[in-house]
Short mmCIF file of C-alpha atoms in Angstrom, two decimals:
data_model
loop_
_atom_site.label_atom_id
_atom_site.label_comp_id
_atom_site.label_asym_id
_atom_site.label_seq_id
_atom_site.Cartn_x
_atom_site.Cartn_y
_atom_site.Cartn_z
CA UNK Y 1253 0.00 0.00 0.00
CA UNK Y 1254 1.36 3.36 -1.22
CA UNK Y 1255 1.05 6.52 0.18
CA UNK Y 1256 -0.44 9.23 -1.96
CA UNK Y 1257 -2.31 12.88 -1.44
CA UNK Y 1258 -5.94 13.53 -0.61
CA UNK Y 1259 -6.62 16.82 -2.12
CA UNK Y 1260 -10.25 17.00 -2.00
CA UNK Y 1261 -10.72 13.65 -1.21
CA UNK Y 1262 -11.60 15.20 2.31
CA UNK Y 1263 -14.41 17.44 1.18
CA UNK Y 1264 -15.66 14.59 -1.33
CA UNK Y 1265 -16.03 12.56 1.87
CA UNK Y 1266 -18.35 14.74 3.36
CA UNK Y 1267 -20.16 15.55 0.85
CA UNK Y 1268 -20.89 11.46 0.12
CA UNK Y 1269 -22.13 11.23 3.38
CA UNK Y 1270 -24.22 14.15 3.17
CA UNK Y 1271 -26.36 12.36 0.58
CA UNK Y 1272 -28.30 10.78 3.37
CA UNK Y 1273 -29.16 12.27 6.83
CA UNK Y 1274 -30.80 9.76 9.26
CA UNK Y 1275 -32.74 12.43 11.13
CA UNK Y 1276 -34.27 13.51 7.90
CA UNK Y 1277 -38.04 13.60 8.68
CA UNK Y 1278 -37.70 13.97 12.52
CA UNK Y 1279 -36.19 17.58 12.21
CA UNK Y 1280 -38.35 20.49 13.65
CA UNK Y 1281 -38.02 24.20 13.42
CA UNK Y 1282 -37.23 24.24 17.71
CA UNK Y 1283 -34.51 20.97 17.70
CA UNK Y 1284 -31.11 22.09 18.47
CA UNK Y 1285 -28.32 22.98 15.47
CA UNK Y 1286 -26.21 20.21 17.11
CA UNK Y 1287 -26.91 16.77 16.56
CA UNK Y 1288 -23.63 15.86 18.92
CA UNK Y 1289 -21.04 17.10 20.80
CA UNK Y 1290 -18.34 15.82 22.14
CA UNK Y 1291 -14.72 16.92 24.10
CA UNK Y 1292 -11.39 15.77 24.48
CA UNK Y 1293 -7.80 15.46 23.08
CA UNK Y 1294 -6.98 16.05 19.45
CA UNK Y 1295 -4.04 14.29 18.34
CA UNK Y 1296 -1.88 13.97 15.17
CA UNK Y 1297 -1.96 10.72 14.04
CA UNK Y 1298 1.20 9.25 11.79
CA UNK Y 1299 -0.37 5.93 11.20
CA UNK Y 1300 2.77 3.11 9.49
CA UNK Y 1301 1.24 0.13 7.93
CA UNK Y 1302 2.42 -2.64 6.39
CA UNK Y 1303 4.85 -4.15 8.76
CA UNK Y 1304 5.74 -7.88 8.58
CA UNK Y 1305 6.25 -7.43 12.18
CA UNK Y 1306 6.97 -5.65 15.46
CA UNK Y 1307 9.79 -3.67 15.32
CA UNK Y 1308 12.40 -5.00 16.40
CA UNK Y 1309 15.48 -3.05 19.18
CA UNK Y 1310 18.31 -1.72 17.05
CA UNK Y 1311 16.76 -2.63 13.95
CA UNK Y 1312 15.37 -0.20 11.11
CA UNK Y 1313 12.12 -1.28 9.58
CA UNK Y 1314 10.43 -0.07 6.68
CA UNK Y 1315 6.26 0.21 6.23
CA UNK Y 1316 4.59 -0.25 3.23
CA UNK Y 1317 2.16 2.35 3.74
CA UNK Y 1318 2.10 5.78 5.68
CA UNK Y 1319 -0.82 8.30 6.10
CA UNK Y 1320 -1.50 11.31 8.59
CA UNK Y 1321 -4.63 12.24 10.32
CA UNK Y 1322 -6.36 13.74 13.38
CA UNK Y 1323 -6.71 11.40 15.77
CA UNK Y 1324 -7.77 10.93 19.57
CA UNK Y 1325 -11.38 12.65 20.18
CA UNK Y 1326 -11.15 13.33 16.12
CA UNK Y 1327 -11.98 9.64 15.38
CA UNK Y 1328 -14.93 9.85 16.95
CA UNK Y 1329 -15.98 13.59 15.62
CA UNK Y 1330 -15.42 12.55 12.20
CA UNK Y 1331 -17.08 9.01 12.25
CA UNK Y 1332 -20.46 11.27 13.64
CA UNK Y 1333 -19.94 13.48 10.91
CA UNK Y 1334 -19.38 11.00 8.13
CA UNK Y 1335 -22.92 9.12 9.16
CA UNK Y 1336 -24.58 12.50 8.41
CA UNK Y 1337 -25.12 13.95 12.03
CA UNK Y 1338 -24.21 17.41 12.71
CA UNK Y 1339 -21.63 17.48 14.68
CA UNK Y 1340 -19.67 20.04 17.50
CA UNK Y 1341 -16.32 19.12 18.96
CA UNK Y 1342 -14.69 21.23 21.60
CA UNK Y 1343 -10.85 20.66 21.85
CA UNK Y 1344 -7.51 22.55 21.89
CA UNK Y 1345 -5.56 23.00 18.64
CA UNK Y 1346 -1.93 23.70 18.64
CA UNK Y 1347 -0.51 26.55 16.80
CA UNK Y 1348 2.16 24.76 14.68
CA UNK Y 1349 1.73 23.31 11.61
CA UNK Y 1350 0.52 20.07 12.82
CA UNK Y 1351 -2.63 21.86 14.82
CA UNK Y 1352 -3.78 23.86 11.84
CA UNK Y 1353 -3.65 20.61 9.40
CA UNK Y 1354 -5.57 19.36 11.92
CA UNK Y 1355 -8.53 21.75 12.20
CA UNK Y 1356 -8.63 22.26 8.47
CA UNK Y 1357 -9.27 18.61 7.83
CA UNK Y 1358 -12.41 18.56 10.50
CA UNK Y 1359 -13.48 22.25 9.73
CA UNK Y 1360 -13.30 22.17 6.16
CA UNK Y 1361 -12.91 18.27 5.12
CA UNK Y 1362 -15.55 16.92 7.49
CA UNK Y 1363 -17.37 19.89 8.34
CA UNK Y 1364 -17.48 19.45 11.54
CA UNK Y 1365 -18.26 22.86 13.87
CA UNK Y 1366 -15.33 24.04 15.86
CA UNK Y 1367 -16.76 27.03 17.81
CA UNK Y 1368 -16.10 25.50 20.96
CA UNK Y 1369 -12.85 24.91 20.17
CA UNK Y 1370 -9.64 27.22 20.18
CA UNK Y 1371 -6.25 27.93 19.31
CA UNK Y 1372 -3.12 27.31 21.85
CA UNK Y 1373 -0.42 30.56 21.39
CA UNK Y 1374 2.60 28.42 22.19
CA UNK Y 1375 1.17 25.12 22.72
CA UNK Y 1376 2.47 21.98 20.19
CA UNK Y 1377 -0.07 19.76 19.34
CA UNK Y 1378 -0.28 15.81 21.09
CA UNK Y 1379 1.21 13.26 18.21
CA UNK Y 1380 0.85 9.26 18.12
CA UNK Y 1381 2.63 7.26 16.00
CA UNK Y 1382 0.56 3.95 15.35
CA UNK Y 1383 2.30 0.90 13.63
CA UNK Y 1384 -0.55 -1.60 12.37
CA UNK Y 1385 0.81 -5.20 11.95
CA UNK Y 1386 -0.71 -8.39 12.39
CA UNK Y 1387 -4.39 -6.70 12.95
CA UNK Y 1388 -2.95 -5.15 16.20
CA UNK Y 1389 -1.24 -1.48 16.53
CA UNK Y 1390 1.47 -0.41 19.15
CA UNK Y 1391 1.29 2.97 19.50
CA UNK Y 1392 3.70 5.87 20.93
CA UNK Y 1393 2.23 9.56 22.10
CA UNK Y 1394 3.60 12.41 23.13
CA UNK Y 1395 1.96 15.86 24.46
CA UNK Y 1396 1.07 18.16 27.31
CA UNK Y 1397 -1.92 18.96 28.73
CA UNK Y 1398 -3.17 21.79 27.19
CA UNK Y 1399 -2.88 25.51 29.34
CA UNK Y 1400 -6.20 26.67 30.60
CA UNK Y 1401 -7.59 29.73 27.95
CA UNK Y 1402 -6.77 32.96 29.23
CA UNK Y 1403 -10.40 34.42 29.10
CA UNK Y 1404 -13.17 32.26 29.82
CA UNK Y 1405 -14.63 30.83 26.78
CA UNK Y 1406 -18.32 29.40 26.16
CA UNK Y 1407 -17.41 25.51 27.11
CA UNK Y 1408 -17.05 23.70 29.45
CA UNK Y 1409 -19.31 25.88 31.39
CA UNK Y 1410 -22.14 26.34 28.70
CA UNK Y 1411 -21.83 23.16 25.99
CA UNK Y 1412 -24.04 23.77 23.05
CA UNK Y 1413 -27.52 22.55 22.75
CA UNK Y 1414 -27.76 19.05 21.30
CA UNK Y 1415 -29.76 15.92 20.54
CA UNK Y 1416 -26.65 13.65 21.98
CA UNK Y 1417 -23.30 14.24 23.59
CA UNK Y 1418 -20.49 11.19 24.11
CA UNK Y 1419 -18.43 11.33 27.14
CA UNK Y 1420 -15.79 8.89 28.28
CA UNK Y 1421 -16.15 8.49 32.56
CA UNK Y 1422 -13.16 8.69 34.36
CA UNK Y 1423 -13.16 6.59 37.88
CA UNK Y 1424 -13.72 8.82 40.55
CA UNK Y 1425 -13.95 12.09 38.63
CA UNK Y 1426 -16.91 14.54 37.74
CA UNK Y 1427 -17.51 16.43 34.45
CA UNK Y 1428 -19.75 19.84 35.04
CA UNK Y 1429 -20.59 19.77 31.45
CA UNK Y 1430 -21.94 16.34 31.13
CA UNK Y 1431 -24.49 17.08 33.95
CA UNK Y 1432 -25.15 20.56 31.97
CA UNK Y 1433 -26.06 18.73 28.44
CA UNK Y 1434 -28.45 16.27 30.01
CA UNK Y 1435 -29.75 19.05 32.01
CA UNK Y 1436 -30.87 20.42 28.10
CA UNK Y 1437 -31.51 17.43 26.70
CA UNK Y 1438 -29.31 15.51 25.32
CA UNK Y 1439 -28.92 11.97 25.42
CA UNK Y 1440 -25.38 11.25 26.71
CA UNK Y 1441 -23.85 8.13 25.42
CA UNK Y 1442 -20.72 6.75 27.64
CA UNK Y 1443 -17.66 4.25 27.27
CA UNK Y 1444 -15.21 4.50 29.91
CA UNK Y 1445 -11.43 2.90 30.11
CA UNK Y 1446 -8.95 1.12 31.95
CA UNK Y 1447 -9.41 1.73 35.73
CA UNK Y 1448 -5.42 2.05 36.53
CA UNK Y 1449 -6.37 2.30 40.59
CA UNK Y 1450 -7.48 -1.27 40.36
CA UNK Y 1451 -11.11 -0.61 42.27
CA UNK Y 1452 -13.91 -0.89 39.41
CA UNK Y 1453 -15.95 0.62 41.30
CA UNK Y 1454 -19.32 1.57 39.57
CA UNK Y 1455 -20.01 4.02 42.14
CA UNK Y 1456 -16.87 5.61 41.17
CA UNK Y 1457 -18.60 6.45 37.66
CA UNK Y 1458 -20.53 9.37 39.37
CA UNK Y 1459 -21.56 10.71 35.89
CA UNK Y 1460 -23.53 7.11 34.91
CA UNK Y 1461 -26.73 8.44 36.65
CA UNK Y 1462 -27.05 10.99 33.28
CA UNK Y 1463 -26.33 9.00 30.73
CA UNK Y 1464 -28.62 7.37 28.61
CA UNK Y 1465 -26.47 4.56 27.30
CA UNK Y 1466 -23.04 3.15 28.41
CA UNK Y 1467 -20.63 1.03 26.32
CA UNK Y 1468 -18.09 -0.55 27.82
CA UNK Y 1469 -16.06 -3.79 26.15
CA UNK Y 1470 -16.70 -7.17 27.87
CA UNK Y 1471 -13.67 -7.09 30.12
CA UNK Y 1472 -14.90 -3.84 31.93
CA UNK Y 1473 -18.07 -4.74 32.31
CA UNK Y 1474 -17.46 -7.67 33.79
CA UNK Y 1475 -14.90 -5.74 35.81
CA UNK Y 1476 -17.30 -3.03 37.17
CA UNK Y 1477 -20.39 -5.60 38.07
CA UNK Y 1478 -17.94 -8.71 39.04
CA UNK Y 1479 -19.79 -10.94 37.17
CA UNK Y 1480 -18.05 -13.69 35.14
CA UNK Y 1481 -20.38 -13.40 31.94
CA UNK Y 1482 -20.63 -10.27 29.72
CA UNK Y 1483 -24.18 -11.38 29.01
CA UNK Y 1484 -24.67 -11.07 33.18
CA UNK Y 1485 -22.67 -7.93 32.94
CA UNK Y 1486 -24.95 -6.03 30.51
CA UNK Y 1487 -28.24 -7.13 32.29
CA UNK Y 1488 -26.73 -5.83 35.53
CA UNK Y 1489 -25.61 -2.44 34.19
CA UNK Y 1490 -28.84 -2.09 32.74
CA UNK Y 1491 -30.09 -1.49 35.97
CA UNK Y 1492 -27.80 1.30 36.40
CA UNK Y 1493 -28.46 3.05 32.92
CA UNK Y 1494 -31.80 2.64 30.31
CA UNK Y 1495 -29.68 0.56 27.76
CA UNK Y 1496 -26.41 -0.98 28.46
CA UNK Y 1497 -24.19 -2.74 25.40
CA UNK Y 1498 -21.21 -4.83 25.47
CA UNK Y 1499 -18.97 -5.30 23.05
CA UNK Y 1500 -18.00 -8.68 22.95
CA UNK Y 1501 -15.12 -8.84 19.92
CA UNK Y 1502 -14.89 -11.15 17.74
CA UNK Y 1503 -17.85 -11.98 18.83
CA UNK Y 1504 -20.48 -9.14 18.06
CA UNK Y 1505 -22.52 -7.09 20.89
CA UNK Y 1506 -25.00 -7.85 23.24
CA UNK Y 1507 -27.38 -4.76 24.61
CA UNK Y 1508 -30.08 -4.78 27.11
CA UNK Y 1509 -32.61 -2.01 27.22
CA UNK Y 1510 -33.21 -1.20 30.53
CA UNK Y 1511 -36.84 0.41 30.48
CA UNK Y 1512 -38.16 -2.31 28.18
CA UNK Y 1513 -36.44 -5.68 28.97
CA UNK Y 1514 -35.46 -6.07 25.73
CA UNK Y 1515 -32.36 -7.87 24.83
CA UNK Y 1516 -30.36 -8.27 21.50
CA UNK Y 1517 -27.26 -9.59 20.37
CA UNK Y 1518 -25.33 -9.13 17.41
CA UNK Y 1519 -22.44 -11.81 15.80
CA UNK Y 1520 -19.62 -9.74 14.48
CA UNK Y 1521 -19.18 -9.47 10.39
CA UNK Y 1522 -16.04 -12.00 9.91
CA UNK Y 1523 -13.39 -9.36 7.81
CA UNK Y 1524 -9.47 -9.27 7.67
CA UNK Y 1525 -8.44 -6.64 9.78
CA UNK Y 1526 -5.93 -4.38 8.64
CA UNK Y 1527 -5.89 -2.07 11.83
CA UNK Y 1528 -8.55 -1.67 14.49
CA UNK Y 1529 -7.36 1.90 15.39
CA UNK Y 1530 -10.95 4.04 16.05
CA UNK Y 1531 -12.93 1.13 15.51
CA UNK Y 1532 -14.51 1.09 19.27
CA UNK Y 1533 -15.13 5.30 18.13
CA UNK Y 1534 -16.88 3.66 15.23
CA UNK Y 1535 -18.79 1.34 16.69
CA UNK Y 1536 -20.35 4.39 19.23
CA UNK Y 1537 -20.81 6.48 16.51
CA UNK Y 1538 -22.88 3.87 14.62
CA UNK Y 1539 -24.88 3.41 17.50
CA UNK Y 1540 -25.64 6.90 18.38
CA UNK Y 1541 -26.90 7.55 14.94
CA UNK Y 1542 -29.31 4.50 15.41
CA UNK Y 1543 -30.61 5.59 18.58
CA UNK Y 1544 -31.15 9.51 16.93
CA UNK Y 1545 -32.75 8.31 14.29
CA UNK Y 1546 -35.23 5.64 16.31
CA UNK Y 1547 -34.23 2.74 15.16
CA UNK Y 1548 -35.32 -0.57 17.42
CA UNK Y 1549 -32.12 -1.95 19.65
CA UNK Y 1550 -31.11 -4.36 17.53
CA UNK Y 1551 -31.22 -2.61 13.91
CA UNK Y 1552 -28.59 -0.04 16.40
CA UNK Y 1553 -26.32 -3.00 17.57
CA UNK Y 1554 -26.11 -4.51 14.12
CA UNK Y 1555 -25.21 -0.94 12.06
CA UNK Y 1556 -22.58 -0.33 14.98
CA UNK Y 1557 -20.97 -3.45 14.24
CA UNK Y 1558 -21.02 -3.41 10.69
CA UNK Y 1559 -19.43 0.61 10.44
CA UNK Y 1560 -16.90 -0.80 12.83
CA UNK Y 1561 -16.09 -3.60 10.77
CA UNK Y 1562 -15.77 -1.53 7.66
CA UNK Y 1563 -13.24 0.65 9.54
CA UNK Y 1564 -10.97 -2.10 10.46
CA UNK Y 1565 -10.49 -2.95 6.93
CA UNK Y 1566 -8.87 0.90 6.25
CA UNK Y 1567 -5.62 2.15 8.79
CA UNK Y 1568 -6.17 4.56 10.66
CA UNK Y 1569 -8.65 6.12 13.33
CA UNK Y 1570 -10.63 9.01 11.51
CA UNK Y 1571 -9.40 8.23 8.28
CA UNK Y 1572 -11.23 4.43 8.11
CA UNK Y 1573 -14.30 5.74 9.54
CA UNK Y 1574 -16.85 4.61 6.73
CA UNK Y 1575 -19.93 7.15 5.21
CA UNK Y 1576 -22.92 6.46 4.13
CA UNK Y 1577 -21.34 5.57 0.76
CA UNK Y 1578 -19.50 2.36 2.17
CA UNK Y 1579 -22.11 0.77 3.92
CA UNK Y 1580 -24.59 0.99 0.42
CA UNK Y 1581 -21.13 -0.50 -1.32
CA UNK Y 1582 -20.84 -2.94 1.11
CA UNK Y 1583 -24.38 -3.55 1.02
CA UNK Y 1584 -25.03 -4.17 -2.42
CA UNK Y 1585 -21.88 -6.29 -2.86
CA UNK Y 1586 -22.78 -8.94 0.06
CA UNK Y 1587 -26.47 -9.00 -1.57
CA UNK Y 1588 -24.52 -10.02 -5.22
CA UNK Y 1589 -22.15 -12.79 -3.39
CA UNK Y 1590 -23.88 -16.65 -4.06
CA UNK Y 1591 -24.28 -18.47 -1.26
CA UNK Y 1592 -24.91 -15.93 1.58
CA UNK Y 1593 -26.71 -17.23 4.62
CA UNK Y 1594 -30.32 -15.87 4.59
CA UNK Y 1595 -30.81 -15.23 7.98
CA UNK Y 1596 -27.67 -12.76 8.09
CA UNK Y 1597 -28.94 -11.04 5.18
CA UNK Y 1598 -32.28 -10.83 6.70
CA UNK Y 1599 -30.19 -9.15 9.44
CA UNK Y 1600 -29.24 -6.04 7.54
CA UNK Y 1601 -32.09 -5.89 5.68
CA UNK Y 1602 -33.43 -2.57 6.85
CA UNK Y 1603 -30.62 -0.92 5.27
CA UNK Y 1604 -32.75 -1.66 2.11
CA UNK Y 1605 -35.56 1.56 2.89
CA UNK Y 1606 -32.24 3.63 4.29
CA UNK Y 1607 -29.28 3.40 1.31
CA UNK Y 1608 -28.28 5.81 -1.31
CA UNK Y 1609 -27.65 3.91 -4.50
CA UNK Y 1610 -24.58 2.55 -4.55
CA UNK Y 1611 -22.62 4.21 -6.89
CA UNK Y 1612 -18.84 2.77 -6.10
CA UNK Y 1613 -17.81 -0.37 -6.96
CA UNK Y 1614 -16.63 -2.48 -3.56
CA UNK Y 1615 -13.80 -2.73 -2.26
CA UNK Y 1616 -13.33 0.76 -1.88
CA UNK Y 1617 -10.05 2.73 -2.28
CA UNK Y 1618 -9.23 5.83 0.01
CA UNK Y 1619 -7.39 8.73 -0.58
CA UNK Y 1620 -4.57 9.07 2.67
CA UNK Y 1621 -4.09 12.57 3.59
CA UNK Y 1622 -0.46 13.70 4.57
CA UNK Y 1623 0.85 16.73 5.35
CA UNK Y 1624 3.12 18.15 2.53
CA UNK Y 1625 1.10 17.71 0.09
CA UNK Y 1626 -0.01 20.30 -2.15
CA UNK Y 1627 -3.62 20.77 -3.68
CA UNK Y 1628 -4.05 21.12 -7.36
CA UNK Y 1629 -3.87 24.51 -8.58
#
């Protein structure tokens, strides 16, 4: 795999998504300009992929393929954005080169809104360099936290109006503005990581009582409710929040709505991983847009997995996240394939009343921004 230069490949993105919005008839005059918002860390991703294998101590090793892109909360900002949903993202941008490329590609490639968000004087931006191998990624980062703005600013004391917000918990710490957005309305959605003190405490996760759906992987659910089953796991968060999902790997996703009793459970779509960088931001993002747009629990699980999957089959975080235009490609090309087994078809079958026409042949080639590149005069 070669590296080569986006150009507009960024704004041709966007505007392939655009050709579908899933809240398109449940739009009124009073909803909020925001479909989501979301807050965190924007990084510079310099994904290497290709390797035959680790690298290896006082060796050199050379990649096949190379691509840069924003990364960290940006993999989750763009995979919102490329599903159609309006979305705001407050972060801090660094004021070198790497912190503009940055903002253009969400401002202007994804168009996703940036008000919230502001410039650093000073401040370098956070970088990761990701080497994919295998199906795996090791990873190295380096940043600073970014210096509080010198004049208070609109967020995190005021966060926009908005159908949805995401938040990732932190063990034994509080976010103001997550208690603010549910406090107007929005729907907050929730994963959550490691717990490096060891507890798993649930009631550690103050901010769970707002949030309308939490998505943790099978290990920390089973973690946080010390059950030995992620099955068990999700029925016993579900007391704690209206729907509770699981991600279970290889093996799909199992939810259980709360309010309703309702459980479903999704296999995974069997693909060849090329690197599963910003597929868990994928997998959230599908799911949000399912829940927006009303669809029943598991329609949701089984869109979540399959954007996921399609990501997983690109490198990178926000550059594999998949737009409407993939999943009609991928759609229409598992429908062509003899021998499919009905029941899975059946599975995905209301995608049939959602899908542009398919207008790309699958598999799908992307365009890999990286910086240095020129655009076309």
């Amino acid at each position: 795999m070669s590296t080569y230069a986006a150009s507009t490949d960024h704004g041709r993105q966007r505007d392939e998504a655009a050709h579908l919005d899933p809240l398109d008839g449940l739009r009124a005059p009073d909803d909020p300009c925001c479909d989501v918002f979301l807050t965190g860390t924007v990084f510079l991703d310099i994904i290497f992929t290709g390797l035959d294998s680790a690298p290896v101590r006082g060796t050199e090793s050379w990649a096949r393929g190379m691509g840069s892109s924003p990364g960290g909360v940006a993999n989750m900002a763009t995979a919102l954005a490329r599903l159609g949903l309006r979305t705001s993202l407050a972060a801090a941008f660094g004021d070198d080169h790497y912190g503009e490329y940055c903002w253009d590609a969400l401002a202007q490639g994804e168009g996703i809104d940036l008000k919230m968000s502001r410039t650093v004087p000073g401040w370098h931006s956070p970088v990761t360099v990701s080497m994919a191998y295998e199906g795996e990624r090791t990873m190295v980062s380096h940043g600073h936290e970014a210096p509080p703005p010198a004049e208070p600013g609109p967020f995190p004391d005021c966060p926009p109006r908005a159908r949805a917000a995401i938040a990732a918990l932190t063990p034994g710490r509080t976010e103001e503005w997550i208690a603010s957005a549910a406090r107007r309305g929005a729907k907050i959605f929730a994963d959550v990581g490691w717990d490096e003190t060891g507890r798993w405490e649930l009631s550690g996760l103050a901010d769970l009582e707002h949030c309308e759906a939490f998505l943790p992987n099978a290990e920390e659910a089973m973690r946080y409710t010390r059950t030995d089953c992620p099955r068990a796991a999700a029925r016993a968060l579900a007391e704690k929040v209206p729907v509770a999902v699981v991600t279970l790997g290889a093996e799909g996703a199992y939810a259980v709505d709360g309010a309703t009793g309702e459980t479903a459970e999704v296999p995974a779509i069997a693909v060849k991983a090329l690197d599963p960088t910003g597929a868990g931001d994928v997998f959230v993002a599908g799911f949000v847009t399912g829940t927006l747009a009303g669809w029943p629990l598991a329609d949701r699980l089984a869109f979540a997995g399959l954007t996921a999957a399609l990501s997983v089959q690109e490198f990178g975080g926000s550059l594999s996240a998949p737009g409407w235009t993939e999943v009609a490609a991928w759609w229409q090309q598992v429908q062509a394939c003899d021998g499919q087994n009905p029941e899975a078809l059946r599975r995905y079958a209301f995608l049939d009343g959602l899908l542009p026409t398919a207008t790309r042949v699958w598999p799908l080639r992307r365009a890999v921004p990286t910086i240095g590149f020129r655009r076309p005069a």
